[in-house]
Every structure is written in structure tokens, then in C-alpha cells.
Coordinates of C-alpha atoms and ligand atoms in Angstrom, one line a residue:
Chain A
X195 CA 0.0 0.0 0.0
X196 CA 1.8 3.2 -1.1
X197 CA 1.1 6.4 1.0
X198 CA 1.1 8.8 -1.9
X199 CA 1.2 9.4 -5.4
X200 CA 1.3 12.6 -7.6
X201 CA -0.8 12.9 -11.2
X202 CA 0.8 15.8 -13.5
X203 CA -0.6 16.8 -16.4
X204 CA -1.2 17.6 -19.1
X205 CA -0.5 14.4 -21.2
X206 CA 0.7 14.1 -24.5
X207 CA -2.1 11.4 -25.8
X208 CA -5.2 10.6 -24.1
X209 CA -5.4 7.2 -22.6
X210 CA -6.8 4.0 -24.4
X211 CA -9.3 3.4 -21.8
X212 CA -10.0 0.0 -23.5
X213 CA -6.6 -1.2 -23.1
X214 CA -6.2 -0.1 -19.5
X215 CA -9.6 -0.9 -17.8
X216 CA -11.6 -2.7 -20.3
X217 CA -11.5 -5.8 -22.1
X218 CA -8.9 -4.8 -24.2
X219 CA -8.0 -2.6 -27.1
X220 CA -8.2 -4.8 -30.2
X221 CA -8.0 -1.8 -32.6
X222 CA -5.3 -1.8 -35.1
X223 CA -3.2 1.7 -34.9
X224 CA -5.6 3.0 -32.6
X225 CA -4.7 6.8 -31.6
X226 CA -5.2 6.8 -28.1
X227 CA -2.0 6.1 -25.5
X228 CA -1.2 2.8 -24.6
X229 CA 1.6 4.0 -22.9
X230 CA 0.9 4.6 -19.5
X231 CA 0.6 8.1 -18.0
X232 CA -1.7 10.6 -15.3
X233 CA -5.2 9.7 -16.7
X234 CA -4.3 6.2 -17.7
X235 CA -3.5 6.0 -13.4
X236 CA -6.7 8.0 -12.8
X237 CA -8.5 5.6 -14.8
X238 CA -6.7 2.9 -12.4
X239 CA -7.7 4.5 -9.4
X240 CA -11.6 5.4 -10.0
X241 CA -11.7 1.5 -11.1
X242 CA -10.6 0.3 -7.8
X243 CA -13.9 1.6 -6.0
X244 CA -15.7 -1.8 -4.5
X245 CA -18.4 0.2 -2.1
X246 CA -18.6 3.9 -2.8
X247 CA -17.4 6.9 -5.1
X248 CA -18.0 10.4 -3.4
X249 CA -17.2 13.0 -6.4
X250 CA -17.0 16.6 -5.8
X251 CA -16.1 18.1 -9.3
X252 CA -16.7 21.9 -10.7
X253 CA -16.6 21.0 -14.4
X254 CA -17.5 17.5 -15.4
X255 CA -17.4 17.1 -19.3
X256 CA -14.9 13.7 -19.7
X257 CA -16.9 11.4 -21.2
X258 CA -14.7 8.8 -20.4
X259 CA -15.0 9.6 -16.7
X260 CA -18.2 9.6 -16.6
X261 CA -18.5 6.3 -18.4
X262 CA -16.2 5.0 -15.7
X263 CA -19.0 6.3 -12.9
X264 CA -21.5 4.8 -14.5
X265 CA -19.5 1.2 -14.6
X266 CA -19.4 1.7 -10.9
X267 CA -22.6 2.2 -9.8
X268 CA -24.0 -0.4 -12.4
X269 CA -21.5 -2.9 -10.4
X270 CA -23.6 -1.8 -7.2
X271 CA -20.8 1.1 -6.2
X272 CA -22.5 4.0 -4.4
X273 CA -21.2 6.7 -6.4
X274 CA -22.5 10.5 -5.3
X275 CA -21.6 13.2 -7.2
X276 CA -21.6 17.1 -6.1
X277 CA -21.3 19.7 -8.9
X278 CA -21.1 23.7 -9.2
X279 CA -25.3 24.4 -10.5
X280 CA -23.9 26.3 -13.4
X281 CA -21.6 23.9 -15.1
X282 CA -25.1 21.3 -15.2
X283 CA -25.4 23.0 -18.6
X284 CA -22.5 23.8 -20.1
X285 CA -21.8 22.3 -23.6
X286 CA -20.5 18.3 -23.0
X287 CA -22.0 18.3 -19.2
X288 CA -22.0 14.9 -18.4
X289 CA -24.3 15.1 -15.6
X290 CA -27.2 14.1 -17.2
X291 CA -25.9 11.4 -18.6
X292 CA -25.1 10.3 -15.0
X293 CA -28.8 11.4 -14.1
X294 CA -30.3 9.6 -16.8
X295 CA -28.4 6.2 -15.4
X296 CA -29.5 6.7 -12.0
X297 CA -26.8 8.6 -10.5
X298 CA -27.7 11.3 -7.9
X299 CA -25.8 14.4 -8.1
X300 CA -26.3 17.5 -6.4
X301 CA -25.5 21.2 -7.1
X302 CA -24.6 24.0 -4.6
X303 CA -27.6 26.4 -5.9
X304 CA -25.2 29.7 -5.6
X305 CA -24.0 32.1 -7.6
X306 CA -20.5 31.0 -5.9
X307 CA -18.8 28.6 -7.0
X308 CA -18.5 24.2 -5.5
X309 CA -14.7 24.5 -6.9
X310 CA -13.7 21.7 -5.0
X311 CA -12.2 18.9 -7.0
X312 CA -11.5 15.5 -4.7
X313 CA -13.1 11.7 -4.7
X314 CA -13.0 9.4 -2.0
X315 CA -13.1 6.4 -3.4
X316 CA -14.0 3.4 -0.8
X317 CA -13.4 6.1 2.2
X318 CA -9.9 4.2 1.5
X319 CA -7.9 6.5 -0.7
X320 CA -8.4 10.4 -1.5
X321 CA -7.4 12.4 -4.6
X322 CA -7.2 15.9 -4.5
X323 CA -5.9 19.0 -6.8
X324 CA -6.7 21.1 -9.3
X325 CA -8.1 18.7 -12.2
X326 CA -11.5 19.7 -13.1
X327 CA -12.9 16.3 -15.4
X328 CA -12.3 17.8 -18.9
X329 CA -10.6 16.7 -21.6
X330 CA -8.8 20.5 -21.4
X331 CA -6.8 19.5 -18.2
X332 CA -6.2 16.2 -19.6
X333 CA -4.2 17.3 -22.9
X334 CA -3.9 21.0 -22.2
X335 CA -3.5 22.3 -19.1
X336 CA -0.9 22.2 -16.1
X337 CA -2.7 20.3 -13.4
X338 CA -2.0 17.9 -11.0
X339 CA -4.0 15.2 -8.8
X340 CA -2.9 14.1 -5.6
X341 CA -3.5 10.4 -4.4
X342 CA -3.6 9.5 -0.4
X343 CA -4.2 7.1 1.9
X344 CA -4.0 9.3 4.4
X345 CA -6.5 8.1 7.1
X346 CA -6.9 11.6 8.3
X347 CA -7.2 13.5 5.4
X348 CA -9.1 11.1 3.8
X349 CA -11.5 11.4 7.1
X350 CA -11.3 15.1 6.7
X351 CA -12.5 15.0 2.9
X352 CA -15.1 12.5 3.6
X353 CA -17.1 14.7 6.3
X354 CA -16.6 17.5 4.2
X355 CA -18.4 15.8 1.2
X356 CA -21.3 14.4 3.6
X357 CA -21.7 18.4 4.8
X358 CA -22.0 19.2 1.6
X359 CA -24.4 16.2 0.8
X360 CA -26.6 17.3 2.9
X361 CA -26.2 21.2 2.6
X362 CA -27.4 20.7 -1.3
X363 CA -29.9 18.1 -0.9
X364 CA -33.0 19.8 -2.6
X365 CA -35.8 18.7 -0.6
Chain B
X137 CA 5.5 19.4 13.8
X138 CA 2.0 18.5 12.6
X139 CA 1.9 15.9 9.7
X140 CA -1.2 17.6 7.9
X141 CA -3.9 20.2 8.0
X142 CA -7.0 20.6 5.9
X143 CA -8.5 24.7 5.4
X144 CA -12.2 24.6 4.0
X145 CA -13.4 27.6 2.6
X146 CA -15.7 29.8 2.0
X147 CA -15.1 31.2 6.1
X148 CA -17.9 33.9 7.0
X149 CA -15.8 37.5 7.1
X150 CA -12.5 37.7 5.7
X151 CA -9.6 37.8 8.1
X152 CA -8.1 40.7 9.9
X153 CA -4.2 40.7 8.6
X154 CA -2.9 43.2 11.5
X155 CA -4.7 41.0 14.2
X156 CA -3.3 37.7 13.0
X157 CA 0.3 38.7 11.4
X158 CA 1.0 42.0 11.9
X159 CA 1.4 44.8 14.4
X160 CA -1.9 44.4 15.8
X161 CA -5.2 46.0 15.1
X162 CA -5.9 48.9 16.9
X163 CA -9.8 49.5 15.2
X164 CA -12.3 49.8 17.3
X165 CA -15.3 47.9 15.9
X166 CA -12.8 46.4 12.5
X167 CA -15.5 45.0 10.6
X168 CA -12.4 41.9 9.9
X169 CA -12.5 38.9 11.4
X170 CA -10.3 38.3 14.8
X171 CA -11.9 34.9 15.7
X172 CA -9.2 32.1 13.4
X173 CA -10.7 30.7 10.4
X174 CA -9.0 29.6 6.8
X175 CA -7.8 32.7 5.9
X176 CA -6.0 33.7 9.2
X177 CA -4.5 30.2 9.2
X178 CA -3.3 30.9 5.7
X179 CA -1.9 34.3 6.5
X180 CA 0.4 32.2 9.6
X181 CA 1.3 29.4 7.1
X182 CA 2.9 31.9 4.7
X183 CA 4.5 34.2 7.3
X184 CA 6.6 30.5 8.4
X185 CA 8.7 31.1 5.3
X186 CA 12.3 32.4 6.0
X187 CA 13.9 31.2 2.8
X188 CA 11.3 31.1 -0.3
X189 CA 8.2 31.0 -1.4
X190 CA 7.3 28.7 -4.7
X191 CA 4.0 29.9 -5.7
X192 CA 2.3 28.3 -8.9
X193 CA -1.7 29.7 -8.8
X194 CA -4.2 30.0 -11.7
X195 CA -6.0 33.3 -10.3
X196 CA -4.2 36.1 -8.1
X197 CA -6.5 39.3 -7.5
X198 CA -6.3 38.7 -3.7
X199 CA -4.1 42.0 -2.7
X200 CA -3.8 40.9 1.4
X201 CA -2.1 37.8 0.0
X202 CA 0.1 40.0 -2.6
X203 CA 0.6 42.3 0.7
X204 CA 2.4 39.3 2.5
X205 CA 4.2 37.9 -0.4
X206 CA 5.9 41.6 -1.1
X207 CA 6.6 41.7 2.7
X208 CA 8.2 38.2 2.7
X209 CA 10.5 39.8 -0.7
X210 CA 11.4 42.5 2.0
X211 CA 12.6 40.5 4.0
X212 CA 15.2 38.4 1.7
X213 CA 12.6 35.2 1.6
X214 CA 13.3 34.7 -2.6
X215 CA 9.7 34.9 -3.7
X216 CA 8.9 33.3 -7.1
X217 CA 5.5 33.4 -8.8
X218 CA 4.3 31.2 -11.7
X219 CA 0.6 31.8 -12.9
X220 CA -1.6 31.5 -16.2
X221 CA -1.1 34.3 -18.8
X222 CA -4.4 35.4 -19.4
X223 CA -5.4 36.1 -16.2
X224 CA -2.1 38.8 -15.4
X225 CA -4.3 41.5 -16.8
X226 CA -7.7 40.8 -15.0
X227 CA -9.5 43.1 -12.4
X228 CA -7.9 43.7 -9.5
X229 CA -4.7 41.3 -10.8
X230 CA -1.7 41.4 -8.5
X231 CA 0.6 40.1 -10.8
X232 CA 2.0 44.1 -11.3
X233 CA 1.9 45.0 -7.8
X234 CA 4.5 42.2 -7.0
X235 CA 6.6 42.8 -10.9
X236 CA 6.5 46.7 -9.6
X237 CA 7.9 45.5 -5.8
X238 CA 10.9 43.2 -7.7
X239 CA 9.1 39.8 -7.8
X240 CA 9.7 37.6 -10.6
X241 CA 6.5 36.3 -12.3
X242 CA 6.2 33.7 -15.2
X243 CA 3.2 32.7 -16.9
X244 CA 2.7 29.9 -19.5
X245 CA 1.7 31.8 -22.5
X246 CA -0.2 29.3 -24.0
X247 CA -3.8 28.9 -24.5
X248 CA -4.3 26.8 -22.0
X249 CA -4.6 27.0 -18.2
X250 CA -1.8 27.0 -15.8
X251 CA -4.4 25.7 -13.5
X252 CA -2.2 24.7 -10.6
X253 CA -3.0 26.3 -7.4
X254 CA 0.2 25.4 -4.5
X255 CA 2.6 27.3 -3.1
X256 CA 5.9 25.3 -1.3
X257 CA 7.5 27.3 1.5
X258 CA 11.3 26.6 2.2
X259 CA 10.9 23.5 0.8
X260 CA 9.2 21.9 4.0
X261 CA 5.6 22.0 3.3
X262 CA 3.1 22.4 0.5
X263 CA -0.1 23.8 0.4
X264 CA -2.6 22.6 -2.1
X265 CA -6.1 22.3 -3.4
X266 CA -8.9 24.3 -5.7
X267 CA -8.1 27.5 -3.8
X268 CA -7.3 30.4 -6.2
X269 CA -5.8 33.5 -4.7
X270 CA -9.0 35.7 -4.7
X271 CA -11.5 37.3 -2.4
X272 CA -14.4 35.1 -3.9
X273 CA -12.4 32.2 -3.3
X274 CA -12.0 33.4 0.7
X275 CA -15.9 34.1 1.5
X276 CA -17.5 33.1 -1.5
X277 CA -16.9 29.6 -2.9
X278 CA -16.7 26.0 -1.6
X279 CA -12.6 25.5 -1.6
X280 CA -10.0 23.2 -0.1
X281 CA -6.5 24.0 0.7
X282 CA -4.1 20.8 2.2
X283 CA -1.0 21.3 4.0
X284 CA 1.4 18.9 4.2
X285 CA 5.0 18.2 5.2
X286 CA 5.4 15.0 3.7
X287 CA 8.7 15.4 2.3
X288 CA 8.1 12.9 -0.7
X289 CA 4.9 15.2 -1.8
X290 CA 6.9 18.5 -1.3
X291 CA 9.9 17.5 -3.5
X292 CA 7.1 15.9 -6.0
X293 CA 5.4 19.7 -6.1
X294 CA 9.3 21.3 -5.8
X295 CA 10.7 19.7 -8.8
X296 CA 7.3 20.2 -11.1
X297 CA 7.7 24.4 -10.1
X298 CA 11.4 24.1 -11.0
X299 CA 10.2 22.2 -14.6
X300 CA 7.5 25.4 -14.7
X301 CA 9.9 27.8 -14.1
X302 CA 12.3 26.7 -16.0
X303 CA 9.4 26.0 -19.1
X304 CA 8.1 29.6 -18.8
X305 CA 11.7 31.5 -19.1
X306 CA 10.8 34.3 -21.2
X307 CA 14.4 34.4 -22.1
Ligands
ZN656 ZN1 -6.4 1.6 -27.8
ZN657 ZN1 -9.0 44.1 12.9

């Protein structure tokens, strides 16, 4: 179990996400990385959820992530997502997709913004930084993305989200 | 020597600089806060450093942070600011202030964001999260900022400012 791990980007390719968490990338010169690098790990990470994902994103328009959430929860992970209300709309928002599969996520209902950007995946591991989920700060931007096992901070995160939870919880 | 600290944001009133890290505040009803919250924790974590101050951050308009970095200059702590090109000539910007006081800034000059938001002080701890360095970011919006001594994540964070730095030499 290693304590910590730092994800910089951007990356040069973007990740096959066949070849690194599916069944397999059959396709002949395909253009995606099979090399690995930061979102190839990312992928890794978000795939070793067995109980819960707790997503707190400003900007969610990776389709890949979200396919990866959507995995998840059809497995039978608990996966919560909170999101800023005014990037639910913005061009390539994948949080209706995640709606339409049954996913619950909730908005902050401000004019502020919910600019966090952390999981806790499992209440085992935390990642934290500045990566929003678009394929900008995947290719383009400097970012990074922190991974944890911190038990504190991971604690720390957690209660944060459930605050939140329950602050933006529309009923 | 604490292993790691967590600062949520937004806090409620912005923190009173003089009461937490300067002479004192002499105001008689100062509409600042003098009860600790993020901010005044913040303000004591950069007045540690004695020998430099690494800071990479997408968004500086905050002018009490600018305040402490030039003071920090002052006093002989090298001060060395990376941030994202666009965003040197926003409202309220610091970026001049600290050029105009002698601080060296570099920016990407690309397209795309230099999205990071840490600063490493004298190479013994890191701070860093979603937190830009801006007023809404204090009172306004949902934010994290981590601090952390771990040596293997300050020298991770230390070595991608020195690429940075190195990356954005105008020269
Ligand atoms: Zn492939
Ligand atoms: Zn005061």
C-alpha cells in the first residue's frame, strides 16, 4: 500500500481506456495512449472503487470519466456526485448522462462557486488538486492530482463531502 | 511538527491581517474577522517562510495575499510566482503590484490554463487544493486548501515548479 502518489498533467495522448480498464483494445493503430501516463492512473484508481465513489467536481465534461462512474454504480458502487449548479449545462456536461443512469448528483444552488475537485473512493484513498474532469486538463492544461491514503485526510474530505451532501440536498 | 492540516473555505468575514500577522489591530469595531478561520490560518502558514516561497496559482487578485508575499521579498525570503497568462491582466490582478515590488512572475503563455493552485515554502511544506488566490475564493466559494509536510509530496510539487519555471523563461 503506497502512501502517496502525484498525477501531473497535461499528457501528451489521451489514454486508451480499452486497453487499461476494459477488455482490451483490439483496434489496429488505434490513436489513443497505450503507454501509460496521469489519466491512464486516474483511470486505475476510479476502477478500484468496490463500495462507494463520493465525487466533488466543478466541471464534469470527460466522457470517459463519466463512463467510468457509470460502470461503478451499475456494479452496485455507491457513487454521489456534487457539482457547481452552473456547469449542469454547459456544452459536453456529463451530468445528465449520470442522471439519466440513476446517479444522484447535487449542485450548490449559488451564484459561488462548489470549486472543489477531490473523490473518495472506498473512504480508503483520497485524490485531490486542481483537475476539473475535462478533456482541457487532460491534454492541455498544467494540473495535477494528488492520491492519499492518508486516514486523516481522507477522514477530513469525507465529512466535508457528507456536509455538503446534505447542505445541497433539494428537498 | 504536525503531519497535515485541511483549510475549508468559503469562512464567514475575511480575516483581519494586523490581528493575525501584523502589528496588531488597533480598530475599534474592524468590521475583519479576529476569531481564526481559513484565511488567518493561511496568512500564519505563509509568514513560516524564512527562505522562499514557490507559488504556482491560476488566479491572483487577492491584494492581502500580494501584501504578505511583497513583505516576505522584503525580508530576503526569494519569492517566485508562476501563474496563467491570461489572467495577469484581470481586475484587481496582483501580478503588477509584485513585478512593480521586484518579484519575478512567469506565466505559461499558452492557450491553456496554468491551473495549478500550491505554493511550497522553504521547501518543507506544501499547500494545495482548488483554492485560487482571490476574495471570492476566501468568502464566496466552496474550496479546499491541504498542507502537508510530507517530504516525498513537497519535493514531487518542488521539482514540477522548478520544470515550470524553467518551461516559462521568457528568455
Ligand atoms: Zn487503444
Ligand atoms: Zn482588525
Amino acid at each position: 500500500k503506497q502512501e502517496c502518489e502525484v498525477l501531473f498533467f497535461p499528457d501528451n495522448r489521451v489514454a486508451c481506456k480499452s486497453h487499461f480498464i476494459g477488455e482490451g483494445c483490439g483496434k489496429l493503430g488505434c490513436h489513443f495512449s497505450h503507454e501509460p501516463n496521469s489519466l491512464s492512473k486516474l483511470f486505475e484508481y476510479l476502477t478500484k472503487a468496490r463500495k462507494s465513489l463520493d465525487v466533488c467536481v466543478f466541471v464534469f465534461t470527460c466522457s470517459s470519466l463519466a463512463d467510468i462512474l457509470v460502470e461503478a454504480h451499475k456494479k452496485g458502487v455507491v457513487v454521489r456526485v456534487i457539482t457547481d449548479d452552473e456547469q449542469v449545462d454547459v456544452s459536453n456536461s456529463q451530468i445528465w448522462k449520470l442522471r439519466k443512469e440513476g446517479i444522484i448528483v447535487r449542485t450548490d444552488r449559488s451564484s459561488f462557486f462548489m470549486h472543489h475537485k477531490f473523490v473518495v473512493v472506498d473512504q480508503a484513498f483520497l485524490m485531490n488538486g486542481s483537475f476539473n474532469w475535462t478533456n482541457q486538463a487532460i491534454t492541455g492544461n498544467q494540473e495535477n492530482l494528488m492520491i492519499t491514503y492518508s486516514t486523516d485526510l481522507v477522514q477530513q474530505y469525507s465529512q466535508e463531502f457528507d456536509k455538503l451532501w446534505k447542505q445541497f440536498n433539494p428537498q
